[in-house]
Short mmCIF file of C-alpha atoms in Angstrom, two decimals:
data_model
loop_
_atom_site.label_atom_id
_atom_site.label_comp_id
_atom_site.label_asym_id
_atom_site.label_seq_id
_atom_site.Cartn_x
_atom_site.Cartn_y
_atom_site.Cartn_z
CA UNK A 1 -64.43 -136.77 51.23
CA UNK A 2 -63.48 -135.32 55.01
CA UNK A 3 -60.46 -133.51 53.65
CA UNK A 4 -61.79 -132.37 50.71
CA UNK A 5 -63.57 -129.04 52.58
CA UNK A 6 -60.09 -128.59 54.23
CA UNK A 7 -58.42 -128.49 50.84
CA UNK A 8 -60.59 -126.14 50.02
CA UNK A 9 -60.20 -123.99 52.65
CA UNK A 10 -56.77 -123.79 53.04
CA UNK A 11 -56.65 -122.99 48.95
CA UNK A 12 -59.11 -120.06 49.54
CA UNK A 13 -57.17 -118.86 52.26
CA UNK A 14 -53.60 -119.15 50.17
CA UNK A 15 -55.60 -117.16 47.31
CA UNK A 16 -56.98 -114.58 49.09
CA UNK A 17 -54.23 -112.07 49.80
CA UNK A 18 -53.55 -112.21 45.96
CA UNK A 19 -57.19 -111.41 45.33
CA UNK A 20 -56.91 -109.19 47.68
CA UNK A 21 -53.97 -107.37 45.98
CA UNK A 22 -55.09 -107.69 42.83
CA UNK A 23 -58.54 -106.03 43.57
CA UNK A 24 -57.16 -103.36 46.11
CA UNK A 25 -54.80 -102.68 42.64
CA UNK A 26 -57.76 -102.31 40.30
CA UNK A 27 -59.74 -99.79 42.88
CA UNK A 28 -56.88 -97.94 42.93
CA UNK A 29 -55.29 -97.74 39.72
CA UNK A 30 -55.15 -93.68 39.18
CA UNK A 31 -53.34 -93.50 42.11
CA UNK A 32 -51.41 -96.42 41.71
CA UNK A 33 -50.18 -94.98 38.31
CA UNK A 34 -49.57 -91.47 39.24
CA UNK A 35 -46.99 -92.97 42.23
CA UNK A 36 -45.32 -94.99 39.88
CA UNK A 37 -45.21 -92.57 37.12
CA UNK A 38 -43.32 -89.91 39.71
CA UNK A 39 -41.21 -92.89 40.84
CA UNK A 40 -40.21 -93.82 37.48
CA UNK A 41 -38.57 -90.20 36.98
CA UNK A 42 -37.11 -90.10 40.44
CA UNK A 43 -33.47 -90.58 41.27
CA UNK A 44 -32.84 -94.32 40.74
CA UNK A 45 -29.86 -93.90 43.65
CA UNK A 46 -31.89 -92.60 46.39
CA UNK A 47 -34.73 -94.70 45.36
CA UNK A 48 -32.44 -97.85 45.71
CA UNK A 49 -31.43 -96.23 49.40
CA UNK A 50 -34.90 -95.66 50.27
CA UNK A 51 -35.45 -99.68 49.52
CA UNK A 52 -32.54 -100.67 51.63
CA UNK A 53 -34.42 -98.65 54.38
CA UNK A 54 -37.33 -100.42 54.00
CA UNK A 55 -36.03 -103.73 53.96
CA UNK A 56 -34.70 -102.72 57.57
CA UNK A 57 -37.73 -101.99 58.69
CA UNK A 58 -38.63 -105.54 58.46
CA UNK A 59 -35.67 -106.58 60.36
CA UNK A 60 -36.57 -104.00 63.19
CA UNK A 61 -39.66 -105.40 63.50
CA UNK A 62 -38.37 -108.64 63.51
CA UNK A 63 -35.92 -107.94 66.43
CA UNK A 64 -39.00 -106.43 68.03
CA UNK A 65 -41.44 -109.35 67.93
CA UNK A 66 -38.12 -111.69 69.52
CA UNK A 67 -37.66 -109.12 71.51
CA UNK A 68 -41.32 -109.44 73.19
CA UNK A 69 -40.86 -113.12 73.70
CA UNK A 70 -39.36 -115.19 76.15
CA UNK A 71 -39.08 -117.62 73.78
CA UNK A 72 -36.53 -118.15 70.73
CA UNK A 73 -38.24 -118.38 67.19
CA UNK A 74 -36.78 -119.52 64.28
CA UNK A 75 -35.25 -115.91 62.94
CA UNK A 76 -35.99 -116.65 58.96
CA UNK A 77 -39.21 -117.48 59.29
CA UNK A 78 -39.91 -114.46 61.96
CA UNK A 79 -38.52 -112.36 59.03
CA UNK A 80 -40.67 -113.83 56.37
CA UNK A 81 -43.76 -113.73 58.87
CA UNK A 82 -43.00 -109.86 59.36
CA UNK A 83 -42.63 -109.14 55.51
CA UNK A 84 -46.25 -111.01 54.50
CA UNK A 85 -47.31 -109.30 57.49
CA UNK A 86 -47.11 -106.32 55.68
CA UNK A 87 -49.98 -107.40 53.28
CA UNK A 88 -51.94 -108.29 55.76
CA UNK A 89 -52.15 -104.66 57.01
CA UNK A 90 -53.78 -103.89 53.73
CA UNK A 91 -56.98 -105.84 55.06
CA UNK A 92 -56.99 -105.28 58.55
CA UNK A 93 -56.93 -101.39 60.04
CA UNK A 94 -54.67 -100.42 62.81
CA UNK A 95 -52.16 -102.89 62.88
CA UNK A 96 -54.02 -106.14 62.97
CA UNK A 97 -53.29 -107.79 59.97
CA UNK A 98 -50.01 -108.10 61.19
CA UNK A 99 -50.78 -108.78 64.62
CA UNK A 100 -53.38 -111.74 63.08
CA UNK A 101 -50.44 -113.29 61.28
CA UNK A 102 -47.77 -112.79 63.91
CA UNK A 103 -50.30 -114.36 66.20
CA UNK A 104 -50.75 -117.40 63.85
CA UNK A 105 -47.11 -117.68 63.46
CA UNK A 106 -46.34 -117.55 67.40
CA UNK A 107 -49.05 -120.39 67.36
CA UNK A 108 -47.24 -122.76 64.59
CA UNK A 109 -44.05 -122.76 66.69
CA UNK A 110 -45.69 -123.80 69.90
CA UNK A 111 -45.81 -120.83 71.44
CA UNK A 112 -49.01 -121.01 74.10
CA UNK A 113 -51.92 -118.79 73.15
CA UNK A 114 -51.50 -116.07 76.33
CA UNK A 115 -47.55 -115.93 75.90
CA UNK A 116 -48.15 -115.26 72.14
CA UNK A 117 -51.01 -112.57 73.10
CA UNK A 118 -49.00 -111.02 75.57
CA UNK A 119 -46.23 -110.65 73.71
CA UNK A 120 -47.91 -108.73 71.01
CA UNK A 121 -49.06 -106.10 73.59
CA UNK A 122 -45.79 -105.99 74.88
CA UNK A 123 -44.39 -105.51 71.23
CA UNK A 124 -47.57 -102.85 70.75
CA UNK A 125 -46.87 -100.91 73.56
CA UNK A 126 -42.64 -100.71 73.46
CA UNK A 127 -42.94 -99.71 70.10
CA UNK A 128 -45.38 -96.61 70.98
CA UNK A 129 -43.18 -95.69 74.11
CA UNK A 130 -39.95 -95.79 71.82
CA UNK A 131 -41.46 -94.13 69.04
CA UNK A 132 -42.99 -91.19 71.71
CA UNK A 133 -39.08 -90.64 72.93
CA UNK A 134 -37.56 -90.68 69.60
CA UNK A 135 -40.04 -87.91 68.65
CA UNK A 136 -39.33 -85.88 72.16
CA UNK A 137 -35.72 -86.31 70.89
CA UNK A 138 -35.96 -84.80 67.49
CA UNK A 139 -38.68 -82.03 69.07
CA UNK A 140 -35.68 -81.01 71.74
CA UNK A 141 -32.87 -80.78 68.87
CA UNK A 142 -34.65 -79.10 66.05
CA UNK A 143 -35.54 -75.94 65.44
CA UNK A 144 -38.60 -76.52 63.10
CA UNK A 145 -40.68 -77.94 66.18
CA UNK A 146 -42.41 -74.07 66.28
CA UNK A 147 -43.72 -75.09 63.00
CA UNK A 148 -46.01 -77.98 64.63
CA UNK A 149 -47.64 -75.17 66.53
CA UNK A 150 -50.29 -75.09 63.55
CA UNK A 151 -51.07 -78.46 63.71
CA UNK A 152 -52.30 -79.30 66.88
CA UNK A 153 -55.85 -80.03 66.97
CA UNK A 154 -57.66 -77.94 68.34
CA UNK A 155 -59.18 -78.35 72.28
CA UNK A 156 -62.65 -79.38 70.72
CA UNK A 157 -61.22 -82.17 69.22
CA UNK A 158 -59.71 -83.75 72.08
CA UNK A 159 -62.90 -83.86 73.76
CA UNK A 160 -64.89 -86.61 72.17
CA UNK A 161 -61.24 -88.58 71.44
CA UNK A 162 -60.98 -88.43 75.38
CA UNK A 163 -64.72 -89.17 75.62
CA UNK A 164 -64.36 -92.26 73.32
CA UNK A 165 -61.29 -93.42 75.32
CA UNK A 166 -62.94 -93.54 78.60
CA UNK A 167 -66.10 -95.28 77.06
CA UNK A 168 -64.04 -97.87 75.83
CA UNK A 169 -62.36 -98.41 79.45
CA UNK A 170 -65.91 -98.06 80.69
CA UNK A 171 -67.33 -101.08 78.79
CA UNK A 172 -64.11 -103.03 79.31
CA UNK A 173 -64.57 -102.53 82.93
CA UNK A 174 -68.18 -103.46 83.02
CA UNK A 175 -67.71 -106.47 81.00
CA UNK A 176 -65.25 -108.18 83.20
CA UNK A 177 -67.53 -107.15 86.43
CA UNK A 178 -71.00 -108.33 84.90
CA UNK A 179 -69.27 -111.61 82.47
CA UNK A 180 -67.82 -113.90 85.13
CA UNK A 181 -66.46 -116.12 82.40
CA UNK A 182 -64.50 -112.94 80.56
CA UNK A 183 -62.45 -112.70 84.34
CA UNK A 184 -60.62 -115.87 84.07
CA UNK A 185 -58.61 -115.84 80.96
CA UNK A 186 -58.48 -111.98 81.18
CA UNK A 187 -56.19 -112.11 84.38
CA UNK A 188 -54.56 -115.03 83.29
CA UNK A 189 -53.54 -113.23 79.96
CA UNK A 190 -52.58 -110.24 82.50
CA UNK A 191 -50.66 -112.27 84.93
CA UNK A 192 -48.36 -114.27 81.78
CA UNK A 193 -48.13 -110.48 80.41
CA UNK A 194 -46.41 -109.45 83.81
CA UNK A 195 -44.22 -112.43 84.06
CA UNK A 196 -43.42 -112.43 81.20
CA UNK A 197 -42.16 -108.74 80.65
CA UNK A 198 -39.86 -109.47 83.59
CA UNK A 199 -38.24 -112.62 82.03
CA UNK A 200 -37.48 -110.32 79.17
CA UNK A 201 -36.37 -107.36 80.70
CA UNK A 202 -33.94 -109.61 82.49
CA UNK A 203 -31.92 -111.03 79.54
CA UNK A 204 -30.23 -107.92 77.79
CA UNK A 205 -30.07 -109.33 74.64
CA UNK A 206 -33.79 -109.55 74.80
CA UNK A 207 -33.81 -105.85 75.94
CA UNK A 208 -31.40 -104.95 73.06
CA UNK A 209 -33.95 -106.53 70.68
CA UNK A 210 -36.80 -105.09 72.22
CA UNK A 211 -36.26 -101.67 73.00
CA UNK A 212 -33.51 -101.20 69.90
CA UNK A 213 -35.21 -102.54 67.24
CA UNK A 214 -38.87 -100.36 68.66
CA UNK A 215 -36.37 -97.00 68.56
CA UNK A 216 -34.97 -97.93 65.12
CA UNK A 217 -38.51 -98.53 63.36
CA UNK A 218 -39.43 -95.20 63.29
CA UNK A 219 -35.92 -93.67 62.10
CA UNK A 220 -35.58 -96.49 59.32
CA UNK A 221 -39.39 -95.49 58.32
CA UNK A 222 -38.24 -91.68 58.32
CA UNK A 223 -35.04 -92.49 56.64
CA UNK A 224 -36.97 -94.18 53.28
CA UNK A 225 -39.41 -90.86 53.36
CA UNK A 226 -36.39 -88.61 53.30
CA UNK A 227 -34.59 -90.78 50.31
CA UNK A 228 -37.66 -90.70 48.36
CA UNK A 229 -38.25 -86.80 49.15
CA UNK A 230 -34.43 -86.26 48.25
CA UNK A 231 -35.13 -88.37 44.97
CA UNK A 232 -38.15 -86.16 43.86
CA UNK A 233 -36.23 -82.61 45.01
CA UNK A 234 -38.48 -81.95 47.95
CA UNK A 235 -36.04 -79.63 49.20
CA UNK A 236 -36.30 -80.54 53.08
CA UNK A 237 -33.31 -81.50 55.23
CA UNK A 238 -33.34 -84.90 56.24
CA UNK A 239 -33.98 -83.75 59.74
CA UNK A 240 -37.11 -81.80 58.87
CA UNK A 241 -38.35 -84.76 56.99
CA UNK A 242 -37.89 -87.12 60.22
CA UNK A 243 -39.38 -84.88 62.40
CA UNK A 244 -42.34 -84.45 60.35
CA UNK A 245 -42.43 -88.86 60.04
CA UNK A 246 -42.58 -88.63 63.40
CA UNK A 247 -45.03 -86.17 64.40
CA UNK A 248 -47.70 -86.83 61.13
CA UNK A 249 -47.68 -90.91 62.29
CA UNK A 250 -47.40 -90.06 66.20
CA UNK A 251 -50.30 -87.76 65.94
CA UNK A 252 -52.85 -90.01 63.83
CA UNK A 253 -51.16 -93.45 63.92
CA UNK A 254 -53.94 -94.64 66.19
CA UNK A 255 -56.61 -93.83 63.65
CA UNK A 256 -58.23 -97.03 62.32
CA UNK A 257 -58.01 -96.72 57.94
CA UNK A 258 -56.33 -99.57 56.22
CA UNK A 259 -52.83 -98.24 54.70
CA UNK A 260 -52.21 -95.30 56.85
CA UNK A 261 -54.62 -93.00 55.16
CA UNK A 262 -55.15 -90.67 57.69
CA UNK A 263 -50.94 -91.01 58.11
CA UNK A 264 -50.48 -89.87 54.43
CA UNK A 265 -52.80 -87.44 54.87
CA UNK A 266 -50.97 -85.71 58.10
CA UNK A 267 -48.11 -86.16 56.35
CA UNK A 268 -48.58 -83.81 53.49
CA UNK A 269 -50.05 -81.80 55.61
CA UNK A 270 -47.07 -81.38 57.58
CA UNK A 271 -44.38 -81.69 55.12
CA UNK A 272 -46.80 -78.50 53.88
CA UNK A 273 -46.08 -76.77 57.32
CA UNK A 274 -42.53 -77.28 57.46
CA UNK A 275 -41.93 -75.71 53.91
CA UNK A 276 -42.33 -77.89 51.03
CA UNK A 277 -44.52 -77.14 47.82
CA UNK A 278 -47.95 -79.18 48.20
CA UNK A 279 -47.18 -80.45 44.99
CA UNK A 280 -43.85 -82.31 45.72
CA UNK A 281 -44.67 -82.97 49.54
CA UNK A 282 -47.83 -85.22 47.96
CA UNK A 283 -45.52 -86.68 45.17
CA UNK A 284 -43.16 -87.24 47.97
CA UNK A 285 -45.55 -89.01 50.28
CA UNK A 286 -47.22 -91.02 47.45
CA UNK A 287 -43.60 -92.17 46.26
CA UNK A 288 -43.22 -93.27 49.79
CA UNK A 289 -46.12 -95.13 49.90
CA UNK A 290 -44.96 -97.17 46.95
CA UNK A 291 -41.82 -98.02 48.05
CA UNK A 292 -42.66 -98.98 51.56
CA UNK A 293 -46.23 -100.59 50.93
CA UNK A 294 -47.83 -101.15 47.24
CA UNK A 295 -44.15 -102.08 45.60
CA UNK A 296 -44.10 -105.44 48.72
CA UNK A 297 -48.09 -105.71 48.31
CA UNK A 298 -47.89 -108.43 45.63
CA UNK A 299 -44.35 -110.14 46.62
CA UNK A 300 -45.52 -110.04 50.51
CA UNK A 301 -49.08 -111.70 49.31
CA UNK A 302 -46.92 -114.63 48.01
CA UNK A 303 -44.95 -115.04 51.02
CA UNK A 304 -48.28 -115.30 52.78
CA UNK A 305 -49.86 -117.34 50.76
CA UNK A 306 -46.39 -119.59 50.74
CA UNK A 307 -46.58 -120.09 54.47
CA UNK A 308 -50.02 -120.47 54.66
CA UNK A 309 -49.87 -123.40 52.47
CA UNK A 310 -47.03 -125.07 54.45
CA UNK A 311 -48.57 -124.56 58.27
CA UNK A 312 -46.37 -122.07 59.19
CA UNK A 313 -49.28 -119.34 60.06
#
């Protein structure tokens, strides 16, 4: 009778990121059908080498997460981990779906709690810093940078962003003073952070992984926007289209909504600004969003499910 609450557990957790993609489907379907729909009429060959470019961004973050770890992990099941990650990231805003089942993953393989935890800040905060200097890159080297002139917020803006940001450090920093307990585990999470960053910065093929596979994300995510704009006649060079990637998920990639909302919605926006009709740069975005995320919805809810059900996260 002790095991039979565990079976059903574990069944309700292998179930729910179908239910989940099943329901998120349903809510959705206009949407859903009008991507497809555009899709289905699209150039089948770019379409095919916008896919390969999002297969590669599972690799990339792959190399990333090994990259961020001391540690070797089995390399298939990192892969699989990264691609029912992507499901995940459906539930949880921000990046924390995947961070939940990369951290559950880390765990299965023995990897101690703080070294897994550090680890995915290291990953967080390479791939930011990578992604930052690709984007300084591609602002130096094209022209169409005097285009993002109109879509910097304006000064107002940044003043309760800032004001939220030092709040946050505020509490932080008041919590660890006032909860003794919080201390502890904080600086011991800092301190394996620390070492840890050094024992990886020392091997170069974990610097290679790291810092190579955090500058390729962002191009390989660019590259399957810019097949799926050539594929619908968009009418943007490819560089245009990267640079755009770039500064639309740069600008509001912090912002917490579940499937880069406030990302698609930048993106038009700038697509808009360097050019493009607002009637292909949505098509454009919303074919994007098919290939890279709803099209790997149900698939990568299986491969959770599947490794749920056999311990591995």
């Amino acid at each position: 009778m002790a095991r039979g609450p565990g079976r059903s557990l574990r069944l309700a957790l292998c179930l729910a990121p179908l239910l989940f993609a099943a329901g998120w489907a349903a809510a959705n379907r206009p949407v859903v059908y009008e991507g497809f729909r555009r899709l289905v009429a699209a150039d089948p060959g770019w379409l095919a080498a916008g896919a390969g470019f999002t297969c590669l961004t599972w690799v990339a973050a792959s190399c990333v997460r090994q990259g961020a770890l001391p540690d070797p992990v089995p390399p298939r099941l990192l892969l699989a981990s990264q691609f029912a990650a992507g499901a995940a990231n459906h539930v949880l805003p921000g990046g924390l779906g995947a961070h939940a089942v990369t951290l559950r993953f880390l765990r299965g393989q023995g990897v101690p709690l703080e070294r897994a935890t550090a680890s995915i800040g290291l990953y967080s905060l390479v791939k930011s810093v990578a992604k930052a200097l690709v984007l300084v890159v591609f602002l130096a080297a094209s022209p169409a940078r005097r285009r993002l002139g109109d879509l910097i917020p304006d000064g107002r803006l940044l003043i309760p962003l800032a004001a939220g940001v030092g709040g946050a450090v505020t509490v932080a920093g008041v919590l660890l003073t006032v909860v003794r307990p919080l201390r502890r585990p904080v600086a011991a999470l800092l301190r394996t952070a620390v070492s840890d960053a050094r024992a990886v910065h020392a091997r170069p093929r974990r610097v290679l992984a790291l810092w190579g596979g955090a500058a390729a994300m962002p191009l390989v995510q660019a590259g399957a926007l810019a097949c799926v704009g050539a594929s619908l006649g968009l009418g943007l060079p490819w560089e245009q289209v990267v640079l755009a990637h770039l500064a639309a998920g740069t600008a509001v990639g912090a912002v917490p909504a579940p499937g880069g909302l406030a990302v698609d919605a930048a993106l038009v926006w700038t697509l808009v600004a360097f050019g493009s009709s607002p009637a292909p740069a949505t098509a454009t975005v919303i074919g994007y969003r098919v290939l890279t995320d709803w099209a790997p919805l149900l698939p990568g809810a299986l491969v959770l499910s599947t490794l749920i059900r056999r311990n591995v996260v």
